[in-house]
Structure formats: structure tokens, C-alpha cells
Coordinates of C-alpha atoms in Angstrom, one line a residue:
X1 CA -53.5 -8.2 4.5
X2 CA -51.0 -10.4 3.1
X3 CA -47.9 -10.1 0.8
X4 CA -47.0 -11.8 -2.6
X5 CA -43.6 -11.5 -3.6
X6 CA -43.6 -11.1 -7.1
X7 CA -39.6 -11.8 -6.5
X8 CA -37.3 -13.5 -4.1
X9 CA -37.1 -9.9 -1.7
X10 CA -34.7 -11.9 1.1
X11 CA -32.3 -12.9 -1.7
X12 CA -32.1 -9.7 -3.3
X13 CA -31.7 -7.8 -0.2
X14 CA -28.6 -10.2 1.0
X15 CA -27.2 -9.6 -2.4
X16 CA -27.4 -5.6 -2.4
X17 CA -26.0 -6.3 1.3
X18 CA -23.0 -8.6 0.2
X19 CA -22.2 -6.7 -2.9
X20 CA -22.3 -3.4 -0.8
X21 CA -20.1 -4.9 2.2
X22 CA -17.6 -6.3 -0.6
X23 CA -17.4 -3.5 -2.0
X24 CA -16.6 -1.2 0.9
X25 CA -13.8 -3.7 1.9
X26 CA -12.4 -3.8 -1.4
X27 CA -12.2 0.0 -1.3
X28 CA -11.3 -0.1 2.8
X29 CA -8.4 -2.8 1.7
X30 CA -7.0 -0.3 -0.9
X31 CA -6.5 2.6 1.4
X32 CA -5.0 0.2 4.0
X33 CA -2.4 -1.1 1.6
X34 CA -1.6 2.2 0.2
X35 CA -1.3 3.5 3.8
X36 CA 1.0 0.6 4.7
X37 CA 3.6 0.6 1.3
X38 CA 3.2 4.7 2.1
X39 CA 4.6 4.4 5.5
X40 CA 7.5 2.1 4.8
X41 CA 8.2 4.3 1.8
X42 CA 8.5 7.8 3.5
X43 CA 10.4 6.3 6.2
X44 CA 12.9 5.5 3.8
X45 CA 12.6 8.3 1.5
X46 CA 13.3 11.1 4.3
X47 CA 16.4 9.2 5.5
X48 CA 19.7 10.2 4.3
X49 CA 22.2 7.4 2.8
X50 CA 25.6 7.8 3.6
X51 CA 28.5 7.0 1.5
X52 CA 31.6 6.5 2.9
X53 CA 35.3 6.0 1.0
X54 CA 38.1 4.8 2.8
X55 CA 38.7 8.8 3.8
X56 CA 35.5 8.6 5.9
X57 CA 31.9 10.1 4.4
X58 CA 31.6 11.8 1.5
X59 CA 29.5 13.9 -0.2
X60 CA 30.1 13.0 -4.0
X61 CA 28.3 12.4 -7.5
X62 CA 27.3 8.7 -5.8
X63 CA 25.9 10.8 -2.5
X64 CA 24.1 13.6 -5.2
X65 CA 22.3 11.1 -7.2
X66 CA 21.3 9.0 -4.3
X67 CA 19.7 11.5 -1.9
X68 CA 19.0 14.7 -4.1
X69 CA 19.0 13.9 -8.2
X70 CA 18.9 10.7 -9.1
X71 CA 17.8 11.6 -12.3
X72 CA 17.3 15.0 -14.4
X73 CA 13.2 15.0 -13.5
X74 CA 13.2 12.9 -10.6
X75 CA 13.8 13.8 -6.9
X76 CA 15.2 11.6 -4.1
X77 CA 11.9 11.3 -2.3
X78 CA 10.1 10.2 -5.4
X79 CA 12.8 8.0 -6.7
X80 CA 12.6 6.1 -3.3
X81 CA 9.4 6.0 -2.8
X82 CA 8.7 4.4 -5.9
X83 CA 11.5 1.8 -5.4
X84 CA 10.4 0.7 -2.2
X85 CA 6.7 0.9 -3.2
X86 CA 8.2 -2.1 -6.3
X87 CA 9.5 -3.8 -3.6
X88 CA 6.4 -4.1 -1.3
X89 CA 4.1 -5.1 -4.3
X90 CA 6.0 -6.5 -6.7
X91 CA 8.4 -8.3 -4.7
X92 CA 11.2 -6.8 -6.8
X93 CA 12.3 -3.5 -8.3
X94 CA 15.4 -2.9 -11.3
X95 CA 17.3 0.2 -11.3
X96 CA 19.1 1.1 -14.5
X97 CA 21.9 3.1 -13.8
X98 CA 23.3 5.1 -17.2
X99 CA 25.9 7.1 -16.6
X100 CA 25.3 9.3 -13.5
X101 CA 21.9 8.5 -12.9
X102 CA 19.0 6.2 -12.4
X103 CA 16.1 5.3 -13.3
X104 CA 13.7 2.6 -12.1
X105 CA 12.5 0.0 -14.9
X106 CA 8.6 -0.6 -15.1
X107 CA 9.4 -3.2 -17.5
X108 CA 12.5 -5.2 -18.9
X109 CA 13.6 -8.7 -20.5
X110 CA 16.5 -10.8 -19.0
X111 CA 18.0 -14.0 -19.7
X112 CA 18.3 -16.7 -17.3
X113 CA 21.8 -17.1 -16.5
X114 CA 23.3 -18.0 -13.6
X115 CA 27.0 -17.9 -13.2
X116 CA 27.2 -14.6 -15.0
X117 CA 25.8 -11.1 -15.1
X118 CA 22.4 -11.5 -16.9
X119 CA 21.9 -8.9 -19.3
X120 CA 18.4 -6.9 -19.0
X121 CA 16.9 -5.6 -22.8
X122 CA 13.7 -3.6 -23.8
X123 CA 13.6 -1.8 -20.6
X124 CA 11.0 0.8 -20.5
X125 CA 11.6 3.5 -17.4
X126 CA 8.7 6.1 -16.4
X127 CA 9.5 9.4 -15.6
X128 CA 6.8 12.7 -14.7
X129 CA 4.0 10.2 -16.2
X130 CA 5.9 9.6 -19.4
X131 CA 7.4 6.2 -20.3
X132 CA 10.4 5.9 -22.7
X133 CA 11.9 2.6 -24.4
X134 CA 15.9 2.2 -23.8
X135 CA 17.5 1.0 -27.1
X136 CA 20.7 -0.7 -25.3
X137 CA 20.6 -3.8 -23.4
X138 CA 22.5 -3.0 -20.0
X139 CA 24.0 -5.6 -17.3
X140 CA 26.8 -5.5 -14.7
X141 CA 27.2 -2.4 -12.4
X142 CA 24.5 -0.6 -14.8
X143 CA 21.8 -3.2 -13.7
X144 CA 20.9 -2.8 -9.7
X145 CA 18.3 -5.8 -9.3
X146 CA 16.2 -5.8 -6.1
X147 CA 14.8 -8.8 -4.9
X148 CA 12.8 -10.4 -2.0
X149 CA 10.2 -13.0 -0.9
X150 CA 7.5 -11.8 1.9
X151 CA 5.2 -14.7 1.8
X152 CA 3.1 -12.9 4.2
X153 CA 2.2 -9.5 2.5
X154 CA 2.2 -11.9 -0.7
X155 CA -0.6 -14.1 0.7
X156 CA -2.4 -10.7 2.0
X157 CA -2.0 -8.9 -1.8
X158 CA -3.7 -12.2 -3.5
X159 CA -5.9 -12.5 -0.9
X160 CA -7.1 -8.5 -2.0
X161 CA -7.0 -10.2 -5.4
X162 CA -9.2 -12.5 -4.8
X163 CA -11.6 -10.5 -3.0
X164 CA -12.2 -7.9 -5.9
X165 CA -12.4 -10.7 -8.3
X166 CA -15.4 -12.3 -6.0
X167 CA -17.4 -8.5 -6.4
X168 CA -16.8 -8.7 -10.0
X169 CA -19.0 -12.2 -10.3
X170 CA -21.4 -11.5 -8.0
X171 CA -22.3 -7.7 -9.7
X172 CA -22.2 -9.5 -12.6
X173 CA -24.6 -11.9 -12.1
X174 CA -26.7 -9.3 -9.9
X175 CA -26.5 -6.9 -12.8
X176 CA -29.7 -7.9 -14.3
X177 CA -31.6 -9.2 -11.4
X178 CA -30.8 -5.6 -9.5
X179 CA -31.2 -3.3 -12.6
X180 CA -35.0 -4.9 -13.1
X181 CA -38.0 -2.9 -11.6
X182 CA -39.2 -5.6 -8.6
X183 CA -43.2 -5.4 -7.6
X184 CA -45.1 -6.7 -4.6
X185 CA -49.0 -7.2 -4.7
X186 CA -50.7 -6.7 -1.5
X187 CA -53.5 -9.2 -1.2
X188 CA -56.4 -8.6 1.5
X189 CA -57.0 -11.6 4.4
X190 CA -59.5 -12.8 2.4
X191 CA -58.6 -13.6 -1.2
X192 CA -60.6 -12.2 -3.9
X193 CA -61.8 -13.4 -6.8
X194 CA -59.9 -12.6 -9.6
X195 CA -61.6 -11.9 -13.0
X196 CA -60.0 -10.6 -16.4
X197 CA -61.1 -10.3 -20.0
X198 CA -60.1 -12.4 -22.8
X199 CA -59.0 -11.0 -26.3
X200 CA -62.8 -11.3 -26.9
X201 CA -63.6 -9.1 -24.4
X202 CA -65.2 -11.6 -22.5
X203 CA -64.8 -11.7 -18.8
X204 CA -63.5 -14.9 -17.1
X205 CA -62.1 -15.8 -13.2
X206 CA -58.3 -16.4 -13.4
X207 CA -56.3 -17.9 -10.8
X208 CA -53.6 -16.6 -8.6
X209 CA -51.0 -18.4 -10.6
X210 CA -52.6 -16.8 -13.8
X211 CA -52.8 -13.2 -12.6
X212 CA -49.4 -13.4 -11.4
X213 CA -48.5 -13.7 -15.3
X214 CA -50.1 -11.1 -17.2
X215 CA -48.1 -8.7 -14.1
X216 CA -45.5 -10.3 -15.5
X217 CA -45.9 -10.1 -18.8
X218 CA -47.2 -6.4 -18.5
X219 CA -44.1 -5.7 -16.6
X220 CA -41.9 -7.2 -19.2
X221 CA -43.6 -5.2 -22.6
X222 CA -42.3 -2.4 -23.7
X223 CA -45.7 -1.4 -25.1
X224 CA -48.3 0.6 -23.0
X225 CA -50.8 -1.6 -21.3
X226 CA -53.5 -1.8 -18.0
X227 CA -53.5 -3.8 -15.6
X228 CA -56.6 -4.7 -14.1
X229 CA -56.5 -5.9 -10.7
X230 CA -59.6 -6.5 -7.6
X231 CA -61.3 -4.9 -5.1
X232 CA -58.4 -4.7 -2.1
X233 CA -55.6 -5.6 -4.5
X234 CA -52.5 -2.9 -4.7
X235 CA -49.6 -3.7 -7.4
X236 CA -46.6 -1.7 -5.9
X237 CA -43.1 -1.8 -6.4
X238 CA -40.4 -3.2 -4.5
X239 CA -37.5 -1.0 -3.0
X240 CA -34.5 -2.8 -2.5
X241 CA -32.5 -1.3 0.0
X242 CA -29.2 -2.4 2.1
X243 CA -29.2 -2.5 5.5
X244 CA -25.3 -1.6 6.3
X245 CA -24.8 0.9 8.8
X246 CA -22.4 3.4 9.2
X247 CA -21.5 1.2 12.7
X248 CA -20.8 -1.8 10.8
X249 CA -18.6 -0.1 7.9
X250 CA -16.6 1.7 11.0
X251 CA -16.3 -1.8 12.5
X252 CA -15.1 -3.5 9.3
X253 CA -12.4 -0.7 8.3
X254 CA -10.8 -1.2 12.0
X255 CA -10.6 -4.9 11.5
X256 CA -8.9 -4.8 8.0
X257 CA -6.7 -1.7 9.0
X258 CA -5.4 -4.3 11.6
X259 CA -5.5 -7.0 9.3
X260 CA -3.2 -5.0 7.3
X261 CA -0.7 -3.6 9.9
X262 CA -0.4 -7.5 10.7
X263 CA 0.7 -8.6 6.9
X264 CA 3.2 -5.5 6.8
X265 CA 4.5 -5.8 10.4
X266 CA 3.7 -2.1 11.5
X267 CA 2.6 -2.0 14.8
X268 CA -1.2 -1.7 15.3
X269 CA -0.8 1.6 17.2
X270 CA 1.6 3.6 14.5
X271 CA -0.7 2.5 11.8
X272 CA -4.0 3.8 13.7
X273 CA -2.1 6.6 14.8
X274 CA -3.2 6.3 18.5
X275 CA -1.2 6.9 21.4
X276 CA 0.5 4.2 23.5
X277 CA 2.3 4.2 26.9
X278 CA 4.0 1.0 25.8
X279 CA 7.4 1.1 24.2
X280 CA 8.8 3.4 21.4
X281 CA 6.1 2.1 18.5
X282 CA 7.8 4.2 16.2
X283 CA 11.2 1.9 17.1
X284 CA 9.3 -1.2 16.4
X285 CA 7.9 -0.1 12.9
X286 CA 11.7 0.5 12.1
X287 CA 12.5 -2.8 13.3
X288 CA 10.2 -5.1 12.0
X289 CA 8.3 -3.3 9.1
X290 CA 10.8 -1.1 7.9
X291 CA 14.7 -2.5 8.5
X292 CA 14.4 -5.8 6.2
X293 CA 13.3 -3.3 3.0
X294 CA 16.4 -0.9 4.6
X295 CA 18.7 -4.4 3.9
X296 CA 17.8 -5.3 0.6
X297 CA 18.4 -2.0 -0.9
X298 CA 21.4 -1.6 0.9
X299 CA 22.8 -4.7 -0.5
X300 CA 21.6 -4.0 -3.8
X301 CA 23.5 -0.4 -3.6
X302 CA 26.8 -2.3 -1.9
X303 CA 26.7 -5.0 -4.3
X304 CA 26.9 -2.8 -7.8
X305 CA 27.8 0.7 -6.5
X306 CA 30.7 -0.2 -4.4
X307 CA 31.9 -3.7 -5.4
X308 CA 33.9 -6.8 -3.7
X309 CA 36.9 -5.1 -3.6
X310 CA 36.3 -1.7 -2.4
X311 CA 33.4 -3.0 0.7
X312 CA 35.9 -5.3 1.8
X313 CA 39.2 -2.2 1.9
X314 CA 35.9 -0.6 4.4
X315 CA 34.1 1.2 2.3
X316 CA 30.2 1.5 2.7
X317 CA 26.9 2.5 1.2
X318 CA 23.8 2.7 4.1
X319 CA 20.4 4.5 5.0
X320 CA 21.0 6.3 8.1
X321 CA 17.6 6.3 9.9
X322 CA 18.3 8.1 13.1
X323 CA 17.0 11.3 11.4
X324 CA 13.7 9.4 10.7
X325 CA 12.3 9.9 13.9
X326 CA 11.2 13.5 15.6
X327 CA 14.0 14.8 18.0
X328 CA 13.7 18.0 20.0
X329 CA 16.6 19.4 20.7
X330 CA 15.8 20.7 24.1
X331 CA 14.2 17.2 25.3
X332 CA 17.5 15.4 23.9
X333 CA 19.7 17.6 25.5
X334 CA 20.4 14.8 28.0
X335 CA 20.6 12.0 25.9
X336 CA 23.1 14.6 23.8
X337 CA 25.0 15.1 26.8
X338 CA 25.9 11.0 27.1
X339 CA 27.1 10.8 23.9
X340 CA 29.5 13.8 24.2
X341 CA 30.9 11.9 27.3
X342 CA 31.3 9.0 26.0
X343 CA 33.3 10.5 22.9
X344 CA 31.3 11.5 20.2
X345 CA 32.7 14.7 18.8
X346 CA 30.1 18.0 18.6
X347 CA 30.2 17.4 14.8
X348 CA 28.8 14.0 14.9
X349 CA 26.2 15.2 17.7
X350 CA 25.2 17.7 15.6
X351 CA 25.0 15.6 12.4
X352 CA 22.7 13.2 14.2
X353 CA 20.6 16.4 14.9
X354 CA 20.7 17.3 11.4
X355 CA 22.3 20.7 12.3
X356 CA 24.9 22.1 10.0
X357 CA 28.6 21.0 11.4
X358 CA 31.1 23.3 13.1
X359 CA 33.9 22.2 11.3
X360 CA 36.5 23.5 13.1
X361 CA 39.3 21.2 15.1
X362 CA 38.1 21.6 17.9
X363 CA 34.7 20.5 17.1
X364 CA 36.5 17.2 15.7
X365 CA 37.9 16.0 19.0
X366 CA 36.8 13.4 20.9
X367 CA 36.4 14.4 24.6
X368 CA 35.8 11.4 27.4
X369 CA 34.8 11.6 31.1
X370 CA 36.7 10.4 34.0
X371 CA 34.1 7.1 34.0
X372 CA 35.4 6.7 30.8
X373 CA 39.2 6.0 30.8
X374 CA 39.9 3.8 27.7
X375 CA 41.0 5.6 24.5
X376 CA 39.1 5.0 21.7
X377 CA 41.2 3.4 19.1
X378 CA 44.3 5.6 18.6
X379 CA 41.7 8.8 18.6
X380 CA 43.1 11.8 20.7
X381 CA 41.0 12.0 24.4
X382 CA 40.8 15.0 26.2
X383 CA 39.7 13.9 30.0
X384 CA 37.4 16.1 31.8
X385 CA 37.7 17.4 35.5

């Protein structure tokens, strides 16, 4: 028995295929970006930025608003996560700073000046899902403007872009051709003839070409109607399935989670969470995907929060990641032991920790080893035995 296609089956079937594959990496390329900007984000977000005045570190308004308050109904974590998340996207981020706290701008005006401070109007800042026009046009310390130009996770973001715009014109113009009922008559070896009554009633033999039309026909009305077909003949319709298996989607989500670790710099083991015996991983995310985001915020926060004058007299505004990373106390104890004998104080040790300080003077004093002779920079050494 043979098969008439009353449609083009290999061309539907590679469509429902394509669309289905697109479609999965549009969804698998979503997750994998999120994943990525999520990663750098949290990294940041959990770290602690230290302020420190000529005195030494403080814990001030400035330290308050950036790592617990920024705002009245924002916390740290969400604050940053949001500003770095900017950053990764939209390859810049503004923070208006009014009064004693901050907000980050979803959308603003600016002139184009370029020897002086541009002023930024119609911001509009988001807050809890609620967005909120500002009134006053704001520039100078009250504007901290975020910039940078990754061509790399650029090129990967339009390249996403592109790829969801190429599933919208193919299900577009496989809307109709997919939404349609499609048949296929089964035809014995040998071909019958083929008879069918005129609007007189009068029976005639028809051709292939001419049965193949009233189906059509029949199929296309909306009115009830019989279709009349030979000995052997069987009119039945046309499943279109696609043949992706759950093997092949596994396959494509590993190589565009890898894809995507490559555009953001994370290394391929942290971002598929498996285990390595290579070097600290979690090092190299800092490093490379993590560090240059660190920079440009830092600068941003130097730049308008401290000023010219007060950076240069020593005083500082930086994310301190060493908290970032996992440390058990017991397997560091070691590594904790060095850095008391080579003259970190107890406090600092157990800052670095994240342990409350001792406080006392005693805690304060730098104590050295006899393979460590030189004082350290007018600071009071107590040798060891």
C-alpha cells in the first residue's frame, strides 16, 4: 500500500522540530543568564563594604545605608543585587542619592555635557514593585552613574535577542500551517478507480488529481458533507509529532550553560556546580567574573561618596570579599595561626572570620615571631619565644 501526502509531512515535522528546539533554548538561555547575573550578584550582595575615614573603619550613616538600609523599603541585599544585575544587562546602572539614602533609577533624562556635572531629570525609581516619579532634577554627589562596556556578554545578550526574535517568525508563519487538521490517504499497490457523482447525481471516474480536491475542499467547508472514497482507500489524518528527546534537550542545556559561563567569565565548574581537584574555582569566579563589576562600583562609590580631596588625605570606600567564600574555623585554624605571626592582631583575625571583635588592648596589638624581626610601620611588636 502506498501513501499520498495530502501535505508536505517532512516539512512540517522539521518545523514542529525547529520551533520546539528554539524554543527550549530560548527558555534554556533565560535560566542560564539569570543564573550567571544571579551569581555575580549574590557574591556582591553578601560582601560587606568597608568605609574607612582617616581614623581607620567606621561604622557610620555612609556604612548603614550601604550594607543594611539603603533606603526606608529596601535592604542591602536587594539594593545590590539589583545594581549589579543593571550593570550586567544594561551595561549601566544610576543611583540617586537624596539625603541619606538611595535609590536606583529605572529611568532618567540627562544632558550631554562634558566638562561639567550633567544634571539627570524625570527619574523614575522602583521600590517593593511600585515606581514613583522624582519632581527635582539632581546632579553632583546626588547622581552616582555606573558605567561599563563588556562587549562579550553584550554580543551573548543580542545574540539571545536574536534568537527569540527567529521563534517569533517561524511560529508565526507556522501558526496556520500547524493549527490546520493535516490528512494522509492510503492508496492500495494497485490504484483504483476512482468514481464520484456530479450535482446531477450522475456517476463519473475522476482522476487522482481531481479526488485530491473535493478532500480538499471537504476539509476546508465548514458545512457537513461525505466523502466518498474506493474500495482499499482510507482518508486519515496526519499526527504531527516532534522527534526531540529528553537526550538531546539534556545535551543542548549543557552546551548553552557553557556557552554562558564563557560570555560571563565564571568558570565552567562553579557554574555547573561540579566538583574539581583543580585550583580554588571559587577564586577564579572572583577574579575574572566577579572583581571588574567589584571596580566599577567601587569607583562609582569613591568618586561621589568620598571625593578628590578626602581619597587622596587616605580615605576609602571598598567591598571586602574575603567573607564571600565559606571558612571553617577549625580547617583555617592554620592558615589563622600565620597571620597572627606575621602581625595581624586577634581583632582583625577575627573580623576576617566574621566573629564579633574582642575589643580590648590587648586584642589590638600586633604580636610577630622570631622569623619575623622587622617592625611594622611604627606599630608596637611583641616578639615571641
Amino acid at each position: 500500500m502506498s501513501r499520498l501526502w495530502l501535505t508536505k509531512k517532512k516539512e512540517l515535522i522539521e518545523t514542529a522540530e525547529m520551533i520546539t528546539i528554539e524554543v527550549k533554548k530560548l527558555a534554556i538561555a533565560k535560566m542560564a543568564i539569570e543564573k550567571a547575573e544571579g551569581m555575580i550578584a549574590h557574591a556582591i550582595a553578601k560582601s560587606e563594604i568597608v568605609v574607612k575615614r582617616k581614623e581607620g573603619r567606621v561604622k557610620d550613616e555612609i556604612y548603614w545605608m550601604l550594607n543594611i538600609k539603603p533606603n526606608v523599603n529596601e535592604t542591602a541585599t536587594e539594593f545590590w543585587e539589583k545594581v549589579v544585575k543593571k550593570i550586567l544587562k544594561e551595561q549601566e546602572c544610576v543611583i540617586c542619592k537624596i539625603g541619606t539614602e538611595m535609590y536606583v533609577a529605572e529611568t532618567w533624562d540627562t544632558d550631554r555635557k562634558v566638562m561639567k556635572d550633567r544634571e539627570y531629570r524625570n527619574i523614575t525609581i522602583e521600590v517593593g514593585g511600585e515606581r514613583f516619579a522624582l519632581q527635582n532634577a539632581y546632579k553632583g554627589s546626588n547622581i552616582i552613574h555606573m558605567r561599563c562596556e563588556n562587549k562579550k556578554i553584550r554580543g551573548y545578550l543580542e545574540k539571545t535577542l536574536k534568537e527569540y526574535n527567529k521563534i517569533v517568525d517561524s511560529m508565526t508563519a507556522a501558526k496556520k500551517v500547524m493549527s490546520t487538521p493535516k490528512f494522509m490517504l492510503n492508496i492500495p499497490g494497485v490504484m483504483p478507480i476512482i468514481k464520484q457523482r456530479d450535482e446531477n447525481g450522475n456517476e463519473r471516474e475522476i482522476t487522482l488529481t481531481e479526488y485530491k480536491k473535493s478532500i480538499k475542499k471537504m476539509l476546508e467547508s465548514d458545512d457537513i458533507e461525505i466523502l466518498q472514497t474506493s474500495s482499499g482507500m482510507l482518508l486519515e489524518e496526519l499526527k504531527i509529532e516532534s522527534k526531540v528527546t529528553s537526550e538531546d534537550i539534556a545535551k543542548l542545556t549543557r552546551e548553552m550553560m557553557e556557552e554562558c559561563a564563557f560570555a560571563y567569565d565564571i568558570p565552567k565548574s562553579v557554574f555547573l556546580g561540579e566538583i574539581t581537584e583543580k585550583a580554588d574555582s571559587t577564586n577564579e569566579f572572583i577574579t575574572y567574573a566577579v572583581s571588574w563589576v567589584k571596580e566599577i562600583i567601587e569607583d562609582a562609590l569613591n568618586g561621589e561618596l568620598v571625593g578628590k580631596k578626602d581619597y587622596i588625605a587616605g580615605e576609602r570606600i571598598w567591598i571586602n570579599m574575603t567573607k564571600f567564600k565559606h571558612r571553617d574555623i577549625v580547617e583555617s585554624a592554620g592558615n589563622l595561626d600565620k597571620l597572627r605571626a606575621i602581625g595581624f592582631t586577634l581583632d582583625e583575625i577575627m573580623w576576617i572570620m566574621d566573629w564579633d571583635e574582642v575589643g580590648s588592648e590587648e586584642a589590638k596589638k600586633r604580636a610577630l615571631t622570631k622569623n619575623y624581626e622587622e617592625k611594622m610601620g611604627g606599630v608596637e611588636n611583641e616578639k615571641k619565644a
